CSV table of C-alpha atoms and ligand atoms in Angstrom, one decimal:
chain,number,residue,atom,x,y,z
C,1,MET,CA,98.8,-113.9,-173.8
C,2,SER,CA,101.7,-114.6,-171.5
C,3,VAL,CA,105.0,-112.8,-171.4
C,4,LEU,CA,108.1,-114.1,-169.8
C,5,VAL,CA,110.7,-111.5,-168.8
C,6,VAL,CA,114.3,-112.2,-167.8
C,7,GLY,CA,116.6,-109.4,-166.8
C,8,SER,CA,118.2,-107.5,-163.9
C,9,LEU,CA,116.5,-106.3,-160.8
C,10,ALA,CA,118.7,-103.6,-159.5
C,11,LEU,CA,119.5,-100.9,-157.0
C,12,ASP,CA,120.3,-97.9,-159.2
C,13,THR,CA,122.2,-94.7,-158.2
C,14,VAL,CA,121.4,-92.1,-160.8
C,15,GLU,CA,122.6,-88.5,-161.2
C,16,THR,CA,120.8,-86.2,-163.7
C,17,PRO,CA,121.1,-82.4,-164.0
C,18,PHE,CA,117.9,-82.3,-162.0
C,19,GLY,CA,118.8,-84.4,-159.0
C,20,THR,CA,120.2,-87.6,-157.6
C,21,VAL,CA,118.7,-90.8,-156.3
C,22,LYS,CA,120.6,-93.5,-154.4
C,23,ASP,CA,119.7,-97.2,-154.4
C,24,ALA,CA,116.4,-96.8,-156.2
C,25,VAL,CA,114.6,-99.9,-157.3
C,26,GLY,CA,115.4,-100.5,-161.0
C,27,GLY,CA,116.8,-103.0,-163.4
C,28,SER,CA,115.8,-104.1,-166.9
C,29,ALA,CA,113.3,-106.8,-165.7
C,30,THR,CA,111.6,-104.3,-163.4
C,31,TYR,CA,111.0,-101.8,-166.1
C,32,ILE,CA,110.1,-104.3,-168.8
C,33,SER,CA,107.6,-106.3,-166.7
C,34,THR,CA,105.9,-103.1,-165.3
C,35,ALA,CA,105.5,-101.6,-168.8
C,36,ALA,CA,104.2,-104.9,-170.3
C,37,SER,CA,101.7,-105.3,-167.4
C,38,TYR,CA,99.6,-102.4,-168.7
C,39,PHE,CA,98.7,-104.6,-171.8
C,40,THR,CA,98.6,-108.2,-170.9
C,41,MET,CA,98.6,-111.0,-168.2
C,42,PRO,CA,100.3,-113.0,-167.0
C,43,VAL,CA,103.7,-111.2,-167.0
C,44,ARG,CA,106.3,-113.5,-165.5
C,45,VAL,CA,109.7,-112.5,-164.2
C,46,VAL,CA,112.9,-114.6,-163.9
C,47,GLY,CA,115.7,-112.9,-162.0
C,48,VAL,CA,117.6,-112.7,-158.8
C,49,VAL,CA,117.9,-110.3,-155.9
C,50,GLY,CA,119.9,-110.2,-152.6
C,51,GLY,CA,118.5,-109.9,-149.1
C,52,ASP,CA,119.0,-106.1,-149.4
C,53,PHE,CA,116.4,-105.7,-152.1
C,54,PRO,CA,113.7,-103.6,-150.5
C,55,ARG,CA,110.2,-105.0,-149.7
C,56,LYS,CA,108.7,-102.0,-151.5
C,57,GLY,CA,110.4,-103.2,-154.8
C,58,ILE,CA,108.7,-106.5,-154.5
C,59,GLU,CA,105.4,-104.9,-153.6
C,60,PHE,CA,105.6,-102.5,-156.5
C,61,LEU,CA,105.8,-105.5,-158.9
C,62,GLU,CA,103.1,-107.5,-157.0
C,63,ASN,CA,100.7,-104.5,-157.2
C,64,ARG,CA,101.0,-104.7,-161.0
C,65,ASN,CA,100.0,-108.4,-160.8
C,66,ILE,CA,103.5,-109.5,-162.0
C,67,ASP,CA,104.2,-113.2,-161.4
C,68,LEU,CA,107.3,-113.5,-159.3
C,69,GLU,CA,107.5,-117.3,-158.9
C,70,GLY,CA,110.7,-117.2,-161.0
C,71,LEU,CA,112.4,-114.6,-158.8
C,72,GLN,CA,115.2,-116.0,-156.6
C,73,VAL,CA,116.0,-114.2,-153.4
C,74,ILE,CA,119.5,-114.9,-152.1
C,75,LYS,CA,119.2,-113.9,-148.4
C,76,ASP,CA,122.9,-113.4,-147.7
C,77,GLY,CA,123.7,-112.0,-151.2
C,78,LYS,CA,123.9,-108.4,-152.5
C,79,THR,CA,121.5,-107.2,-155.2
C,80,PHE,CA,122.9,-106.1,-158.6
C,81,ARG,CA,124.0,-102.4,-158.5
C,82,TRP,CA,124.3,-99.9,-161.2
C,83,ALA,CA,125.2,-96.2,-161.1
C,84,GLY,CA,125.1,-93.7,-164.0
C,85,ARG,CA,125.4,-90.0,-164.6
C,86,TYR,CA,123.5,-88.1,-167.3
C,87,HIS,CA,125.0,-85.1,-169.0
C,88,TYR,CA,123.2,-81.9,-169.7
C,89,ASP,CA,122.4,-83.5,-173.1
C,90,LEU,CA,120.3,-86.4,-171.6
C,91,ASN,CA,121.1,-88.6,-174.5
C,92,VAL,CA,124.7,-88.9,-173.1
C,93,ARG,CA,125.2,-91.1,-170.1
C,94,ASP,CA,128.3,-92.4,-168.3
C,95,THR,CA,128.1,-95.7,-166.4
C,96,LEU,CA,129.9,-95.1,-163.1
C,97,LEU,CA,129.5,-98.6,-161.6
C,98,THR,CA,128.3,-102.0,-162.6
C,99,GLU,CA,128.4,-104.5,-159.7
C,100,LEU,CA,127.0,-107.9,-160.8
C,101,ASN,CA,126.8,-109.3,-157.2
C,102,VAL,CA,124.1,-112.1,-157.1
C,103,PHE,CA,124.1,-112.2,-160.9
C,104,GLU,CA,127.7,-113.5,-160.9
C,105,THR,CA,126.5,-116.9,-159.8
C,106,PHE,CA,122.9,-116.7,-161.0
C,107,ASN,CA,121.6,-119.9,-162.6
C,108,PRO,CA,118.1,-119.1,-164.0
C,109,VAL,CA,115.6,-121.9,-163.2
C,110,ILE,CA,112.4,-121.6,-165.1
C,111,PRO,CA,109.4,-122.8,-163.1
C,112,GLU,CA,107.2,-125.4,-164.7
C,113,SER,CA,104.3,-122.9,-165.0
C,114,TYR,CA,106.5,-120.5,-167.1
C,115,ARG,CA,107.7,-123.0,-169.7
C,116,ARG,CA,105.0,-122.4,-172.2
C,117,SER,CA,105.1,-118.6,-172.2
C,118,ARG,CA,104.2,-117.4,-175.6
C,119,TRP,CA,106.2,-114.2,-175.8
C,120,VAL,CA,109.7,-113.9,-174.3
C,121,CYS,CA,111.6,-110.7,-173.5
C,122,LEU,CA,115.3,-111.1,-172.8
C,123,GLY,CA,116.2,-108.0,-170.9
C,124,ASN,CA,119.7,-106.7,-170.6
C,125,ILE,CA,121.7,-109.4,-168.7
C,126,ASP,CA,124.6,-111.7,-169.5
C,127,PRO,CA,123.9,-113.3,-173.0
C,128,VAL,CA,124.8,-116.7,-171.5
C,129,LEU,CA,122.0,-116.3,-169.0
C,130,GLN,CA,119.6,-115.2,-171.7
C,131,ARG,CA,120.4,-118.3,-173.7
C,132,ARG,CA,120.0,-120.6,-170.6
C,133,VAL,CA,116.5,-119.2,-170.2
C,134,LEU,CA,115.6,-120.0,-173.9
C,135,GLU,CA,116.9,-123.5,-173.4
C,136,GLN,CA,114.4,-124.2,-170.7
C,137,ILE,CA,111.2,-123.1,-172.5
C,138,GLU,CA,109.1,-124.5,-175.2
C,139,LYS,CA,109.2,-122.7,-178.6
C,140,PRO,CA,107.6,-119.3,-178.0
C,141,ARG,CA,105.8,-117.2,-180.6
C,142,ALA,CA,108.7,-114.7,-180.6
C,143,VAL,CA,111.8,-113.7,-178.6
C,144,ILE,CA,112.5,-110.1,-178.1
C,145,GLY,CA,116.0,-109.3,-176.9
C,146,ASP,CA,117.9,-106.3,-175.5
C,147,THR,CA,121.6,-105.9,-174.7
C,148,MET,CA,124.0,-103.1,-174.0
C,149,ASN,CA,127.6,-102.0,-174.5
C,150,TYR,CA,128.7,-103.8,-171.4
C,151,TRP,CA,127.9,-107.2,-172.9
C,152,ILE,CA,128.8,-106.3,-176.5
C,153,GLU,CA,132.3,-105.5,-175.3
C,154,ARG,CA,132.8,-108.3,-172.8
C,155,ARG,CA,130.8,-111.2,-174.2
C,156,ASN,CA,130.8,-110.7,-177.9
C,157,GLY,CA,131.0,-114.3,-178.9
C,158,GLU,CA,128.3,-115.4,-176.5
C,159,LEU,CA,126.1,-112.6,-177.6
C,160,ARG,CA,126.5,-113.7,-181.2
C,161,GLU,CA,125.2,-117.1,-180.2
C,162,THR,CA,122.2,-115.7,-178.4
C,163,LEU,CA,121.4,-113.4,-181.3
C,164,LYS,CA,120.8,-116.5,-183.5
C,165,ARG,CA,117.8,-117.3,-181.3
C,166,ILE,CA,116.3,-113.8,-181.1
C,167,ASP,CA,113.5,-112.6,-183.4
C,168,VAL,CA,113.5,-108.9,-182.5
C,169,LEU,CA,116.6,-107.1,-181.2
C,170,VAL,CA,116.1,-103.8,-179.5
C,171,VAL,CA,119.3,-101.7,-179.1
C,172,ASN,CA,120.2,-98.0,-179.0
C,173,GLU,CA,122.2,-96.3,-181.7
C,174,SER,CA,125.6,-96.5,-180.1
C,175,GLU,CA,125.0,-100.2,-179.3
C,176,ALA,CA,123.9,-100.8,-182.9
C,177,ARG,CA,127.1,-99.1,-184.2
C,178,LEU,CA,129.3,-101.0,-181.8
C,179,LEU,CA,127.7,-104.4,-182.6
C,180,SER,CA,127.8,-104.0,-186.3
C,181,ASN,CA,131.0,-102.0,-186.6
C,182,GLU,CA,129.1,-99.7,-189.0
C,183,PRO,CA,128.3,-96.0,-188.4
C,184,ASN,CA,125.3,-95.8,-190.7
C,185,LEU,CA,122.2,-97.0,-188.9
C,186,ILE,CA,120.4,-98.4,-191.9
C,187,LYS,CA,123.4,-100.5,-192.8
C,188,ALA,CA,124.0,-101.4,-189.2
C,189,GLY,CA,120.4,-102.7,-189.0
C,190,ARG,CA,121.0,-104.8,-192.1
C,191,ILE,CA,124.2,-106.2,-190.7
C,192,ILE,CA,122.6,-107.1,-187.3
C,193,ARG,CA,119.7,-108.7,-189.1
C,194,GLY,CA,122.3,-110.9,-190.8
C,195,MET,CA,123.3,-112.1,-187.3
C,196,GLY,CA,119.9,-113.6,-186.6
C,197,PRO,CA,117.1,-111.3,-185.6
C,198,SER,CA,114.5,-110.8,-188.5
C,199,VAL,CA,113.5,-107.5,-187.0
C,200,VAL,CA,115.9,-104.8,-185.6
C,201,ILE,CA,114.8,-101.8,-183.6
C,202,ILE,CA,117.2,-99.0,-183.1
C,203,LYS,CA,116.3,-96.5,-180.4
C,204,LYS,CA,117.6,-93.0,-180.8
C,205,GLY,CA,116.7,-91.4,-177.5
C,206,GLU,CA,114.9,-88.2,-177.9
C,207,HIS,CA,115.0,-88.6,-181.7
C,208,GLY,CA,112.7,-91.6,-181.9
C,209,ALA,CA,113.2,-95.2,-183.1
C,210,LEU,CA,113.8,-97.1,-186.3
C,211,LEU,CA,112.1,-100.4,-187.0
C,212,MET,CA,113.8,-102.5,-189.7
C,213,THR,CA,112.4,-105.6,-191.2
C,214,GLU,CA,113.3,-107.4,-194.5
C,215,ASN,CA,111.0,-105.1,-196.4
C,216,THR,CA,110.6,-101.9,-194.4
C,217,VAL,CA,112.2,-99.1,-192.6
C,218,PHE,CA,109.7,-97.4,-190.3
C,219,SER,CA,110.7,-94.3,-188.4
C,220,ALA,CA,108.8,-93.5,-185.2
C,221,PRO,CA,109.0,-90.0,-183.7
C,222,ALA,CA,109.8,-89.4,-180.1
C,223,TYR,CA,107.2,-87.6,-178.0
C,224,PRO,CA,108.4,-83.9,-177.6
C,225,MET,CA,108.8,-83.6,-173.8
C,226,GLU,CA,109.5,-80.5,-171.8
C,227,ASN,CA,110.1,-82.3,-168.5
C,228,ILE,CA,112.5,-85.2,-168.6
C,229,PHE,CA,113.8,-86.0,-165.2
C,230,ASP,CA,115.5,-89.4,-165.5
C,231,PRO,CA,116.0,-91.3,-168.7
C,232,THR,CA,117.0,-94.5,-166.8
C,233,GLY,CA,114.8,-97.4,-167.9
C,234,ALA,CA,113.4,-95.7,-171.0
C,235,GLY,CA,114.9,-98.4,-173.3
C,236,ASP,CA,113.5,-101.1,-171.1
C,237,SER,CA,110.1,-99.5,-170.8
C,238,PHE,CA,110.1,-99.3,-174.6
C,239,ALA,CA,110.8,-103.0,-174.8
C,240,GLY,CA,108.1,-103.8,-172.2
C,241,GLY,CA,105.5,-101.7,-174.0
C,242,PHE,CA,106.5,-103.2,-177.3
C,243,VAL,CA,106.3,-106.9,-176.2
C,244,GLY,CA,103.2,-106.1,-174.1
C,245,TRP,CA,101.3,-104.9,-177.1
C,246,LEU,CA,102.4,-107.8,-179.3
C,247,ALA,CA,101.3,-110.3,-176.6
C,248,ARG,CA,98.0,-108.5,-176.1
C,249,THR,CA,97.2,-108.8,-179.9
C,250,ASP,CA,99.2,-112.0,-180.6
C,251,ASP,CA,100.0,-110.5,-183.9
C,252,PHE,CA,103.5,-110.4,-185.4
C,253,THR,CA,102.6,-108.7,-188.7
C,254,GLU,CA,104.5,-105.6,-189.9
C,255,GLU,CA,101.6,-103.3,-189.3
C,256,ASN,CA,101.2,-104.5,-185.8
C,257,LEU,CA,105.0,-104.2,-185.2
C,258,LYS,CA,104.7,-100.5,-186.1
C,259,ARG,CA,101.9,-100.1,-183.5
C,260,ALA,CA,104.0,-101.9,-180.9
C,261,VAL,CA,106.9,-99.5,-181.6
C,262,ILE,CA,104.5,-96.6,-180.8
C,263,TYR,CA,103.2,-98.2,-177.6
C,264,GLY,CA,106.8,-98.9,-176.6
C,265,SER,CA,107.7,-95.2,-177.3
C,266,ALA,CA,104.6,-94.1,-175.3
C,267,LEU,CA,105.7,-96.2,-172.2
C,268,ALA,CA,109.3,-94.8,-172.5
C,269,SER,CA,107.9,-91.3,-172.6
C,270,PHE,CA,106.0,-91.9,-169.3
C,271,CYS,CA,109.0,-93.5,-167.7
C,272,VAL,CA,111.3,-90.5,-168.2
C,273,GLU,CA,108.9,-88.0,-166.6
C,274,LYS,CA,109.8,-89.1,-163.1
C,275,PHE,CA,112.8,-90.6,-161.3
C,276,GLY,CA,113.2,-94.4,-161.4
C,277,VAL,CA,110.1,-96.5,-161.8
C,278,GLU,CA,107.8,-93.9,-160.5
C,279,GLY,CA,106.8,-92.7,-164.0
C,280,LEU,CA,105.3,-96.2,-164.7
C,281,ALA,CA,103.5,-96.4,-161.4
C,282,ASP,CA,100.0,-95.1,-162.0
C,283,LEU,CA,99.3,-95.3,-165.6
C,284,SER,CA,96.1,-96.6,-167.2
C,285,TYR,CA,95.4,-98.0,-170.7
C,286,LEU,CA,93.4,-94.8,-171.4
C,287,ARG,CA,96.3,-92.5,-170.7
C,288,ILE,CA,98.6,-94.7,-172.8
C,289,GLN,CA,96.0,-94.7,-175.6
C,290,ASP,CA,95.9,-90.9,-175.5
C,291,ARG,CA,99.6,-90.7,-175.9
C,292,PHE,CA,99.5,-93.3,-178.7
C,293,ARG,CA,97.2,-90.9,-180.6
C,294,ALA,CA,99.4,-87.9,-179.8
C,295,PHE,CA,102.3,-89.9,-181.4
C,296,ARG,CA,100.2,-90.5,-184.5
C,297,ASP,CA,99.2,-86.8,-184.8
C,298,LEU,CA,102.9,-85.8,-184.4
C,299,SER,CA,103.9,-87.0,-187.8
C,300,HIS,CA,100.6,-87.4,-189.7
C,301,PHE,CA,100.2,-85.2,-192.7
C,302,GLU,CA,98.0,-85.1,-195.8
C,303,GLU,CA,99.2,-84.6,-199.3
C,304,HIS,CA,98.2,-81.4,-200.9
C,305,GLU,CA,95.8,-82.0,-203.8
C,306,LEU,CA,97.1,-80.1,-206.8
C,307,ALA,CA,94.6,-77.8,-208.6
C,308,THR,CA,94.7,-77.3,-212.4
C,309,GLY,CA,96.4,-74.0,-211.8
C,310,ASP,CA,99.3,-75.7,-210.2
C,311,ARG,CA,100.2,-77.8,-213.2
C,312,ASP,CA,103.3,-75.7,-213.9
C,313,LEU,CA,104.9,-77.6,-210.9
C,314,TYR,CA,105.2,-80.7,-213.0
R,401,AMP,P1,118.1,-98.4,-169.8
R,401,AMP,O1,118.1,-96.9,-169.3
R,401,AMP,O2,116.8,-98.7,-170.4
R,401,AMP,O3,119.3,-98.7,-170.7
R,401,AMP,O4,118.2,-99.3,-168.6
R,401,AMP,C1,118.7,-99.0,-167.3
R,401,AMP,C2,118.6,-100.2,-166.4
R,401,AMP,O5,119.5,-101.2,-166.8
R,401,AMP,C3,119.0,-99.8,-165.0
R,401,AMP,O6,117.9,-99.9,-164.1
R,401,AMP,C4,120.2,-100.7,-164.6
R,401,AMP,O7,120.0,-101.3,-163.4
R,401,AMP,C5,120.1,-101.8,-165.7
R,401,AMP,N1,121.5,-102.1,-166.1
R,401,AMP,C6,122.5,-101.3,-166.4
R,401,AMP,N2,123.6,-102.0,-166.8
R,401,AMP,C7,123.3,-103.3,-166.8
R,401,AMP,C8,124.0,-104.5,-167.1
R,401,AMP,N3,125.3,-104.6,-167.5
R,401,AMP,N4,123.3,-105.7,-167.0
R,401,AMP,C9,122.0,-105.7,-166.6
R,401,AMP,N5,121.3,-104.6,-166.3
R,401,AMP,C10,121.9,-103.4,-166.4
């Protein structure tokens, strides 16, 4: 089943306690589409880059068979740039720079061949652009959306409008608190569900993720990793793995949403093992499946059967 991804394609400068990269290929659409490409085809991208976006970035996506018909290249424009610094506690990140560049005047035009995409993932970009994409496509099976502090603070009203058209919102814990004005994540999830999305996923970095629907709260663990090099793109890889699995199975039931959360978490865990998009470069479904099982084993336990001699416990 088809997936349409809209989001940023970026040149990222990232500092972590383990090293620095300058102008690395990144962006929400890059991470989401690459992660989703391990599960389903076609994965279609809508976005914009400047003439300075490196050829190897395009080739990276082409090698994953990602459809780039909806990618605009503005020859004399500059690609979106983002810079961030991670603290010793990798859950804490400061944004040092956000330069919208070609995104400032971007008008997404959805190619005819994309209009019937069944699953849509709105990566982190201006909520006005997210909505413009939705206006050009026929009713998809579900819309998965992401956003971040930058847009919650600067485009709150527009974001609220977009939220009415999103089925699954994926945010991290600080974004969930900011958007809902509520410190408790369970309550925050409920408040956000009241804004439109029937499903809310709150990512908690190295502490896993919460899936909230009308009837359930499902808590997924995070994979205990010893070697995290660069958390950039983890959230987007999560969204890509999540939507990729849903598209693969074309199943929006609660049980399958839980599996999709684990596939999303698996892709995020591969992403952070290397700098930039490298962690997503050479995966295979078998490696992903192995990690999926490792996730299951992490929090699976059997109830102890009480013997007659244990009756005093009651
Ligand atoms: P994540 O680590 O999953 O939150 O995503 C990091 C990616 O999001 C980086 O590759 C950035 O280029 C991109 N990004 C950061 N800020 C923005 C923004 N305001 N709009 C769009 N993309 C952004």
